[in-house]
Coordinates of C-alpha atoms and ligand atoms in Angstrom, one line a residue:
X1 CA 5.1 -7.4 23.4
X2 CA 8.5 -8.9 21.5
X3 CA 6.4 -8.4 18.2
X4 CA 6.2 -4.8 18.0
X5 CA 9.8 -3.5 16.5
X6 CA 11.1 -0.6 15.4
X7 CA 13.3 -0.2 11.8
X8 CA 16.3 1.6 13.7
X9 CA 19.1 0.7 16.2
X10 CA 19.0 3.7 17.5
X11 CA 15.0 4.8 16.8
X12 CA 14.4 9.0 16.9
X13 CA 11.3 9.5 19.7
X14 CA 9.3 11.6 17.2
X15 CA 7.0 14.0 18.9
X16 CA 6.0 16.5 16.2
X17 CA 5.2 16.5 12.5
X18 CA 4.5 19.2 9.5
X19 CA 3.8 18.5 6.3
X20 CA 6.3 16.3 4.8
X21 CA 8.7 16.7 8.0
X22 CA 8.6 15.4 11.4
X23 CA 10.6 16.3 14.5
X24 CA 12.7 14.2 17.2
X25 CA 12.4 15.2 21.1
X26 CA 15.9 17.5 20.5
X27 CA 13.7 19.2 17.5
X28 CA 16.0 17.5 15.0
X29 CA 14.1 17.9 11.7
X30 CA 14.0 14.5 9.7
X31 CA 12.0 14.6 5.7
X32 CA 9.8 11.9 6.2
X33 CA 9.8 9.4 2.7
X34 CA 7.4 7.0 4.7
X35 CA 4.8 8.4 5.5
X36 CA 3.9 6.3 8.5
X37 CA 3.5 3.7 5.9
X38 CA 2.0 5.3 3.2
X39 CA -0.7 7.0 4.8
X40 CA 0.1 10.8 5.2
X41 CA -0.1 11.5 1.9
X42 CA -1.2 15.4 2.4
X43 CA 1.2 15.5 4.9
X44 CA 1.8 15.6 8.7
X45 CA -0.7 17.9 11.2
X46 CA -1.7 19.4 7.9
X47 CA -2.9 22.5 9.1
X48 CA -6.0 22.6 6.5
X49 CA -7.3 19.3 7.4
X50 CA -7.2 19.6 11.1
X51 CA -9.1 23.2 11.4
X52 CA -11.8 20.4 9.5
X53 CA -11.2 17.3 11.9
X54 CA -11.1 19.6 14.9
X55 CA -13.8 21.9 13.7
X56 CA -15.8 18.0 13.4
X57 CA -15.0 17.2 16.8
X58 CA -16.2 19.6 18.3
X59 CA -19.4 19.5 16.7
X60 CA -20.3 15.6 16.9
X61 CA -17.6 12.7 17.2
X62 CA -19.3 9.7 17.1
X63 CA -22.4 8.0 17.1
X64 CA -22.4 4.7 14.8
X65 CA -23.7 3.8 11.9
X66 CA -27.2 3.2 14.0
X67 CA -28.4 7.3 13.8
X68 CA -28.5 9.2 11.0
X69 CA -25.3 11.3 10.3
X70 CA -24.5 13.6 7.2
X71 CA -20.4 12.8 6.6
X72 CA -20.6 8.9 6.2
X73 CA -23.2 9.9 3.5
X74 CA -21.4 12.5 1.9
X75 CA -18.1 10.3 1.8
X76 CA -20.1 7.5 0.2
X77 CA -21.2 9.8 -2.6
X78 CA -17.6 10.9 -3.2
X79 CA -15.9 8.4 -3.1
X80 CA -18.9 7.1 -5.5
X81 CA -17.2 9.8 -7.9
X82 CA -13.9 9.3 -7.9
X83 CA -14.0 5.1 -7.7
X84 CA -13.0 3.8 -11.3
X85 CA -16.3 2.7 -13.1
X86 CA -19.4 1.0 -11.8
X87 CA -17.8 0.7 -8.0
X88 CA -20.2 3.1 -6.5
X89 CA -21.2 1.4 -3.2
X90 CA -19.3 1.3 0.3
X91 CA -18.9 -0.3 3.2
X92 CA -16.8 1.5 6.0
X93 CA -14.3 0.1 8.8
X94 CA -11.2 1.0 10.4
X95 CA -8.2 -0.7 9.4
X96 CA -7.4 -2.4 6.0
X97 CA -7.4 -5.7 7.2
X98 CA -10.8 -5.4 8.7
X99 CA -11.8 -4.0 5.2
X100 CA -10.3 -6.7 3.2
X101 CA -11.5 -9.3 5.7
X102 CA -15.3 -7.6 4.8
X103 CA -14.4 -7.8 0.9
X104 CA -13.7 -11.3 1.4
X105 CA -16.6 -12.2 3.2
X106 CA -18.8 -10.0 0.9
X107 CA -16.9 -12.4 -2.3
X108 CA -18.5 -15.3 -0.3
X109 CA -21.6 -13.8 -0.2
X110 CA -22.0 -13.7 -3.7
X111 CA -20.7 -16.2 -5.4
X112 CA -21.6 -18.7 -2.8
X113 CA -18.1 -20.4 -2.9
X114 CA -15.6 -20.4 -0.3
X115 CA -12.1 -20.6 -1.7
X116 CA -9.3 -18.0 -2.4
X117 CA -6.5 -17.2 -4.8
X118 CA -3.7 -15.1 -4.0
X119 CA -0.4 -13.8 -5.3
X120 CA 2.8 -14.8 -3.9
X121 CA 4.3 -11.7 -1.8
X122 CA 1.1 -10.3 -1.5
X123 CA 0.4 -8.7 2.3
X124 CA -3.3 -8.6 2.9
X125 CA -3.6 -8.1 7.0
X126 CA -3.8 -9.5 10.2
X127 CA -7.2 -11.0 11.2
X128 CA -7.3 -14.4 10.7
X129 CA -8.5 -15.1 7.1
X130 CA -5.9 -11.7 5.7
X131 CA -3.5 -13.2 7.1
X132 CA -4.2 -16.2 5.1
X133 CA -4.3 -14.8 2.2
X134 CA -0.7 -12.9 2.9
X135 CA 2.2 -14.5 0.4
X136 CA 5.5 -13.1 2.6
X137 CA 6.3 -15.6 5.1
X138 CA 7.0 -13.4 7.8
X139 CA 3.7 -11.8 8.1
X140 CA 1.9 -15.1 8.6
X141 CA 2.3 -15.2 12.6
X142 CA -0.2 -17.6 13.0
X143 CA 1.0 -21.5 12.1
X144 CA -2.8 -22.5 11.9
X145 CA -3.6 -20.6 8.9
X146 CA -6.7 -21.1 6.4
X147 CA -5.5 -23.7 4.2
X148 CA -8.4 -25.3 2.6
X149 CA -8.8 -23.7 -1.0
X150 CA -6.9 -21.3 -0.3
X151 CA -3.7 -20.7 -3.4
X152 CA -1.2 -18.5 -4.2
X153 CA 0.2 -18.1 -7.5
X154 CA 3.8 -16.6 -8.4
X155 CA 3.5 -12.7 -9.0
X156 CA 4.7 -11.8 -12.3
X157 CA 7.8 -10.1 -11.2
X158 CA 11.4 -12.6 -11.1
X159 CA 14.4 -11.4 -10.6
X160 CA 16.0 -14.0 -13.0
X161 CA 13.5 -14.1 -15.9
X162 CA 12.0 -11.3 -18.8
X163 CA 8.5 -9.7 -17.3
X164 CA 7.0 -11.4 -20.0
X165 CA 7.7 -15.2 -19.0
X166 CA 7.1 -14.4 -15.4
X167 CA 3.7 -13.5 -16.5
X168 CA 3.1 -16.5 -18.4
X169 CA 4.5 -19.1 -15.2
X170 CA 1.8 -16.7 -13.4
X171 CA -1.0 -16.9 -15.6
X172 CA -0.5 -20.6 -16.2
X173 CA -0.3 -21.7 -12.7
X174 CA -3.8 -19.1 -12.0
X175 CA -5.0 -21.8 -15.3
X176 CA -4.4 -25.0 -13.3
X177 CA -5.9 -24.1 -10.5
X178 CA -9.2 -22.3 -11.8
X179 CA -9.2 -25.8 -14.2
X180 CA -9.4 -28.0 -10.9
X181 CA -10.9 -25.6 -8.1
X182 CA -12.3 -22.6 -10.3
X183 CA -16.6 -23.7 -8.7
X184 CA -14.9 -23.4 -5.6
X185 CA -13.5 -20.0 -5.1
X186 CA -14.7 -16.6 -4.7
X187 CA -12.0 -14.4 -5.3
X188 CA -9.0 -13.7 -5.8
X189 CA -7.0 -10.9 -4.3
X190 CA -3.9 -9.0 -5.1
X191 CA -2.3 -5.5 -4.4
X192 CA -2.0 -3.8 -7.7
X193 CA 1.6 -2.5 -6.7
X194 CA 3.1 -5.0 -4.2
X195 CA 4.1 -3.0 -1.1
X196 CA 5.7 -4.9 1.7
X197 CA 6.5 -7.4 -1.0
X198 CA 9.0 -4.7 -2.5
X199 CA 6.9 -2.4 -4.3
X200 CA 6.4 -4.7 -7.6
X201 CA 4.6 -3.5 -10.2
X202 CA 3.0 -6.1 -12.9
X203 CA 3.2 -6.2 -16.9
X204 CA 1.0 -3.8 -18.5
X205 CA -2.0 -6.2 -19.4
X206 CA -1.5 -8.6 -16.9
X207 CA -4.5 -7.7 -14.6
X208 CA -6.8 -7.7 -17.4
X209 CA -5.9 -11.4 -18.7
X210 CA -6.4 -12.3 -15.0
X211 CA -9.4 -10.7 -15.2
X212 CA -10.8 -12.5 -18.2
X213 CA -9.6 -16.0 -16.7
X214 CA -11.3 -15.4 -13.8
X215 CA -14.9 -14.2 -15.5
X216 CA -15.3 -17.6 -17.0
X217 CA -15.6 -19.4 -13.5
X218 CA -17.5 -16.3 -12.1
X219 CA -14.7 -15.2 -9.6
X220 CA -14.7 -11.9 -8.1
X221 CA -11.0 -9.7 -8.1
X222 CA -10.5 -8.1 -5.1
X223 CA -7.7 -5.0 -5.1
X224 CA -6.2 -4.2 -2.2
X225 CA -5.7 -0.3 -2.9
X226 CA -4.7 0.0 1.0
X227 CA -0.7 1.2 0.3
X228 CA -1.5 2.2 -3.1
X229 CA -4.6 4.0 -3.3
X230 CA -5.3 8.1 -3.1
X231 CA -2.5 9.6 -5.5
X232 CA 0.2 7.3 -4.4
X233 CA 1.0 6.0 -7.7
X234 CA 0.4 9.1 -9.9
X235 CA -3.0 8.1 -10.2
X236 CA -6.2 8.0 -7.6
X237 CA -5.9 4.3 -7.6
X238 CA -3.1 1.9 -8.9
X239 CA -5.5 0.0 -10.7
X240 CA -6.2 2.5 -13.1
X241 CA -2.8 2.1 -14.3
X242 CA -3.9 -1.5 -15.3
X243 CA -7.2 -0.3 -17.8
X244 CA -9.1 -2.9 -15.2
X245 CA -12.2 -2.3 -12.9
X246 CA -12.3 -4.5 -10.0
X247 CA -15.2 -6.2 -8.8
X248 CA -13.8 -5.2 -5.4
X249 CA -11.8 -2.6 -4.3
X250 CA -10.4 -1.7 -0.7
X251 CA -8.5 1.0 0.7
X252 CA -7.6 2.7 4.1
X253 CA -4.2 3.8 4.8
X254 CA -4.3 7.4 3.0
X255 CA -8.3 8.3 2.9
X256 CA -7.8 9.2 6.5
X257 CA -4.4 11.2 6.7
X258 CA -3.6 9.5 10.1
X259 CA -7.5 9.5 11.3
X260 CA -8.5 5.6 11.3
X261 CA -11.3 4.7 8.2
X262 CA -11.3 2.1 5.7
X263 CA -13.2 1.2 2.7
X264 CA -14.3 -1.7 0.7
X265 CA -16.5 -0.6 -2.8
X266 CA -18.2 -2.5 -5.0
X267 CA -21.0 -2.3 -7.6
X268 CA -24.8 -2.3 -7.0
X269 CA -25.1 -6.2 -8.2
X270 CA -22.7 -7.4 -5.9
X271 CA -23.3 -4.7 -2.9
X272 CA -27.0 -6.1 -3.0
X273 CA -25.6 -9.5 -1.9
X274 CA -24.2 -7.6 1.4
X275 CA -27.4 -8.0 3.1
X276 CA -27.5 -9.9 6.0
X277 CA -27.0 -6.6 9.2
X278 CA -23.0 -5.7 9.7
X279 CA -22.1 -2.8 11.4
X280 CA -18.2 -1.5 12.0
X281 CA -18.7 0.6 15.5
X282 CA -16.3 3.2 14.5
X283 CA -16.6 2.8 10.5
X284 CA -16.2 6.5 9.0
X285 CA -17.9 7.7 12.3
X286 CA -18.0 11.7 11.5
X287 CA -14.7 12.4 13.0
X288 CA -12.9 10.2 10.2
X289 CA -15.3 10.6 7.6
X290 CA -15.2 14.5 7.9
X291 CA -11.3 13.9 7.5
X292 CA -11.7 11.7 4.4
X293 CA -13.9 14.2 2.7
X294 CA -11.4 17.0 3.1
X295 CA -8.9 15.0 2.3
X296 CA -10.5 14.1 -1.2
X297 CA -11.3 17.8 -1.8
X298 CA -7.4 18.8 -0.5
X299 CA -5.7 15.8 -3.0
X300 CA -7.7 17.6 -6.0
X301 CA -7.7 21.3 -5.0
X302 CA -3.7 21.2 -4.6
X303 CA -3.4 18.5 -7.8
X304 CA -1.2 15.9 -5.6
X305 CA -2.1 12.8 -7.9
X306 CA 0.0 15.1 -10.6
X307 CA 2.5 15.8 -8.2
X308 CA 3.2 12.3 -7.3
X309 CA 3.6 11.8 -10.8
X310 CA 6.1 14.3 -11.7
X311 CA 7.8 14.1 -9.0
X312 CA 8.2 10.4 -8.9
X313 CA 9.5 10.3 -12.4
X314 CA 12.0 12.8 -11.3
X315 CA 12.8 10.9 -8.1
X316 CA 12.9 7.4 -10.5
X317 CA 15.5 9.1 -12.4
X318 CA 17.6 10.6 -10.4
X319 CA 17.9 7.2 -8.4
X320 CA 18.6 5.1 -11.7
X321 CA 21.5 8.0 -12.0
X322 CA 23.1 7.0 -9.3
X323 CA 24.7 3.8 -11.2
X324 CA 25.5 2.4 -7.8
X325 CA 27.3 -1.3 -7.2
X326 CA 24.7 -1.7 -4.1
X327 CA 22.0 -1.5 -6.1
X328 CA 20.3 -4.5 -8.0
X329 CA 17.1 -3.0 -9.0
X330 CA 14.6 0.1 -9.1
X331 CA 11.1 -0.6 -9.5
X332 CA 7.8 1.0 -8.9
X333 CA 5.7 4.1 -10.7
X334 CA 4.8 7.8 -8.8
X335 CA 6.1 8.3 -5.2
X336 CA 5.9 4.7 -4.9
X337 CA 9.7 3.9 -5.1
X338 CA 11.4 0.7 -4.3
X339 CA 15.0 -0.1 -4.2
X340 CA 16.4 -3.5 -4.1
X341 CA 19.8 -3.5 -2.2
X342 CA 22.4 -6.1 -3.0
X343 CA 25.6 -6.7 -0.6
X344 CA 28.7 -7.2 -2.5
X345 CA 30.2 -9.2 -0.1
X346 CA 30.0 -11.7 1.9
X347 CA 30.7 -10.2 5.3
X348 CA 27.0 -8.6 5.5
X349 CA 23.7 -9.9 3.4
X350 CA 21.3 -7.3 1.1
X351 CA 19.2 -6.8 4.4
X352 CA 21.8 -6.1 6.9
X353 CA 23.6 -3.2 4.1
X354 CA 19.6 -2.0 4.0
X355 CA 19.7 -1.7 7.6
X356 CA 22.9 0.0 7.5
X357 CA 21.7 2.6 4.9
X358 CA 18.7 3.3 6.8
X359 CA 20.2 4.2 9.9
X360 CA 22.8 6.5 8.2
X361 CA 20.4 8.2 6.4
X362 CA 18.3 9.0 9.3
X363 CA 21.3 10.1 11.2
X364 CA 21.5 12.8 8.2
X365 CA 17.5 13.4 8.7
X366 CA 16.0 11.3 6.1
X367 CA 13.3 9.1 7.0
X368 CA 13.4 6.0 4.4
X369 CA 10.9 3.0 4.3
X370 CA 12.1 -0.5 4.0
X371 CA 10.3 -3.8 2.6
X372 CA 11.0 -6.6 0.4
X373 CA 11.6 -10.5 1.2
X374 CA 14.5 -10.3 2.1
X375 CA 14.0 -7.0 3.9
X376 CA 16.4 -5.4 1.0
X377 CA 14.4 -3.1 -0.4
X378 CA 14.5 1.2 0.5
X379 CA 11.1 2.2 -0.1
X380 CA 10.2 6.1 -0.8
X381 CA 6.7 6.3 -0.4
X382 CA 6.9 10.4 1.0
X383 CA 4.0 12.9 1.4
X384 CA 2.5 13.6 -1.5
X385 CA 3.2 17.3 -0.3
X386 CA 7.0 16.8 -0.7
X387 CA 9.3 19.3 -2.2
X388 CA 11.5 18.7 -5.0
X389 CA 14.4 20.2 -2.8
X390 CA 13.6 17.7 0.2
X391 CA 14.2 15.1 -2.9
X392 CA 17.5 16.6 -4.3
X393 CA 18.9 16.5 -0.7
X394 CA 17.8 13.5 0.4
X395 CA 19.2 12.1 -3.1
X396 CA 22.9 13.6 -2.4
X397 CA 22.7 12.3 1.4
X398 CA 22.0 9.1 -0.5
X399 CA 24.6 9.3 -2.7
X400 CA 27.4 10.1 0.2
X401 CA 26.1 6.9 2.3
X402 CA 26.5 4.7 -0.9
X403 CA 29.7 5.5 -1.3
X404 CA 30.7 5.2 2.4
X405 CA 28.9 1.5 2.4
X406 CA 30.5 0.9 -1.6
X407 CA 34.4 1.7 0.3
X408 CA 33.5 -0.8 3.2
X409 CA 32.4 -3.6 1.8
X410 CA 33.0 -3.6 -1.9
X411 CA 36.5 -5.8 -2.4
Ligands
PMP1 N1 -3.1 -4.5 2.8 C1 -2.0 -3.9 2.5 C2 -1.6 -3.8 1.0 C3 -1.2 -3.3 3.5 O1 0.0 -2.7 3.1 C4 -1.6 -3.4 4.8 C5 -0.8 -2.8 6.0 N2 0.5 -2.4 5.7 C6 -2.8 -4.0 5.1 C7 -3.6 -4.5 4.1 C8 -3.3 -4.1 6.5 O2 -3.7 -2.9 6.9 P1 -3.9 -2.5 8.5 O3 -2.6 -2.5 9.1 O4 -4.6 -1.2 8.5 O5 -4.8 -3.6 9.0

């Protein structure tokens, strides 16, 4: 279908991966700062991980949720551990928009209202009510969207203003709403980091004054940990970085390392309004819920929230170093890097340079995301298992195809 696209001109066939590399059908080796979208966090074929996916399917692959298995349980309890606070029940699916779709519908439950808020440049999926929630404009497909109580605020990020007013427009228009519609609506939901919307990262204190607001009209916050959660960030979830405990949380993306399985996790009081039957047919069946337990034990046992850390403050550093005219902005915390391009002239926008740099910097074997708006953003989102000499390469490769793109087009 004309919908499915590929980020390159020329796009590499990849047919083999390793840790935080992947391979072309001529076995050119390319460092992969993607991760298929942020989700092969311990790395490609991770050797580790599939002796315990393989070793899972051989035993038992699937039954659903209607027998008795051992993994889903085990997973529950784990992820019971390592959830921030009180969030110790969940719900398993496949795909983050089915398990925000399931947070939203468990929000109904609840509170017994219907409505939504959202945040501008927000992505939240692609079934039908996500995608009504989802502030970029391109990622709404559908022109007969939810529109009934649904709203979407500004995110407290503007290129133009201080953090600290775009907070306040943010928090004031969240006010006006919850003022007119606030025994109406059940939740609202944001990313903690914005992703797609060019990895934005909000004011310190931000998510807890939402928080607050949104306690007084007995409104549930949903976080969509999907991009961000499992180490991403430098911390198990994003949200932590916030001091905040969702009434909702929902992940995918990572948990799995490439297998399929997504979460949403709540606390007993609201889990016990989840009662009416549901059942996902291939929710954490034991293939993927095998995977996700290892994949726990493998983030601790080789310390890879630390890692993305350190080495995203070193990658953040080295990039603000680079004092280059092309770029407008860096932004983001961990090995969740954005970088917002700007064209300096008028022969070629941000988006078409980003596209340019992209493609260059594959052609040197670099693998770099891309998101934003206006599609302007270079987003390094690697393995968690990268190196710090993958970074220092990729970073002078970087630097070269700057300066090539600086000579063209700078006047
Ligand atoms: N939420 C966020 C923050 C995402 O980045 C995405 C996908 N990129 C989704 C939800 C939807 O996830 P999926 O494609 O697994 O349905």
């Amino acid at each position: 279908m004309p919908a499915t696209a590929h980020f390159y001109q020329d796009p590499p066939h990849i047919v083999r991966g390793s840790m935080q590399y992947v391979f072309d059908q001529h076995d050119k080796r390319y460092v992969d700062f993607y991760a298929g979208v942020s989700v092969m966090n311990c790395g490609h074929s991770n050797p580790e991980l599939i002796a315990k996916t393989t070793k899972q399917l051989e035993d038992l692959q699937h039954t659903s949720t209607i027998y008795l298995t051992q993994p889903i349980v085990d997973l529950a309890e784990k992820l019971a551990d390592v959830l921030p606070g009180n969030l110790n029940r969940t719900f398993f699916c496949v795909t983050g928009s089915e398990a925000n779709e399931g947070a939203m519908a468990l929000a109904r439950l609840h509170t017994q209202k219907r409505g939504f808020i959202a945040l501008k440049g927000g992505l939240h999926g692609r079934t039908h009510l996500t995608m009504s929630v989802t502030g970029i404009p391109m990622w709404r497909l559908d022109d007969q969207l939810v529109e009934d109580d649904i709203y979407f605020i500004d995110r407290p990020h503007h290129p133009e203003t201080e953090a600290k007013e775009a907070m306040e427009t943010s928090l004031q228009q969240l006010k006006v709403i919850l003022e007119a519609r606030g025994e109406h609506i059940a939740a609202l939901i944001l990313e903690p980091i914005q992703g797609n919307g060019g990895i934005i990262m909000y004011p310190k204190d931000y998510l807890i004054q939402v928080k607050q607001l949104l306690s007084k009209h007995n409104i549930l916050l949903i976080v969509d940990e999907v991009q961000t959660g499992y180490g991403r960030t430098g911390k198990m979830f994003a949200v932590e970085h916030y001091q905040v405990i969702p009434d909702i949380l929902v992940s995918a993306k990572a948990l799995g390392n490439g297998i399929p399985i997504s979460t949403f996790s709540t606390n007993d009081t609201i889990a016990a309004s989840f009662n009416k039957p549901s059942a996902s047919t291939f929710g954490a069946n034991p293939v993927a819920a095998t995977t996700a337990l290892h994949v726990l034990d493998y983030l601790n046992s080789h310390q890879l929230v630390k890692r993305a850390e350190t080495l995203g403050d070193y990658l953040k550093e080295k990039l603000v170093s680079l004092h280059s005219k092309l770029i407008k902005e860096i932004r983001g915390i961990g090995l969740m890097i954005g970088v917002e391009i700007q064209s300096p002239s008028s022969k070629l926008t941000g988006a078409e340079l980003t596209d340019q740099i992209i493609e260059d910097m594959k052609n040197k074997g670099f693998l770099i995301g891309k998101n934003g708006l206006e599609r302007n953003v270079l987003a390094f989102q690697p393995p968690l298992v990268i190196e710090k000499q993958d970074i220092d390469q990729m970073l002078e490769a970087l630097t070269n195809t700057l300066a090539k793109s600086e000579t063209l087009y700078c006047d």
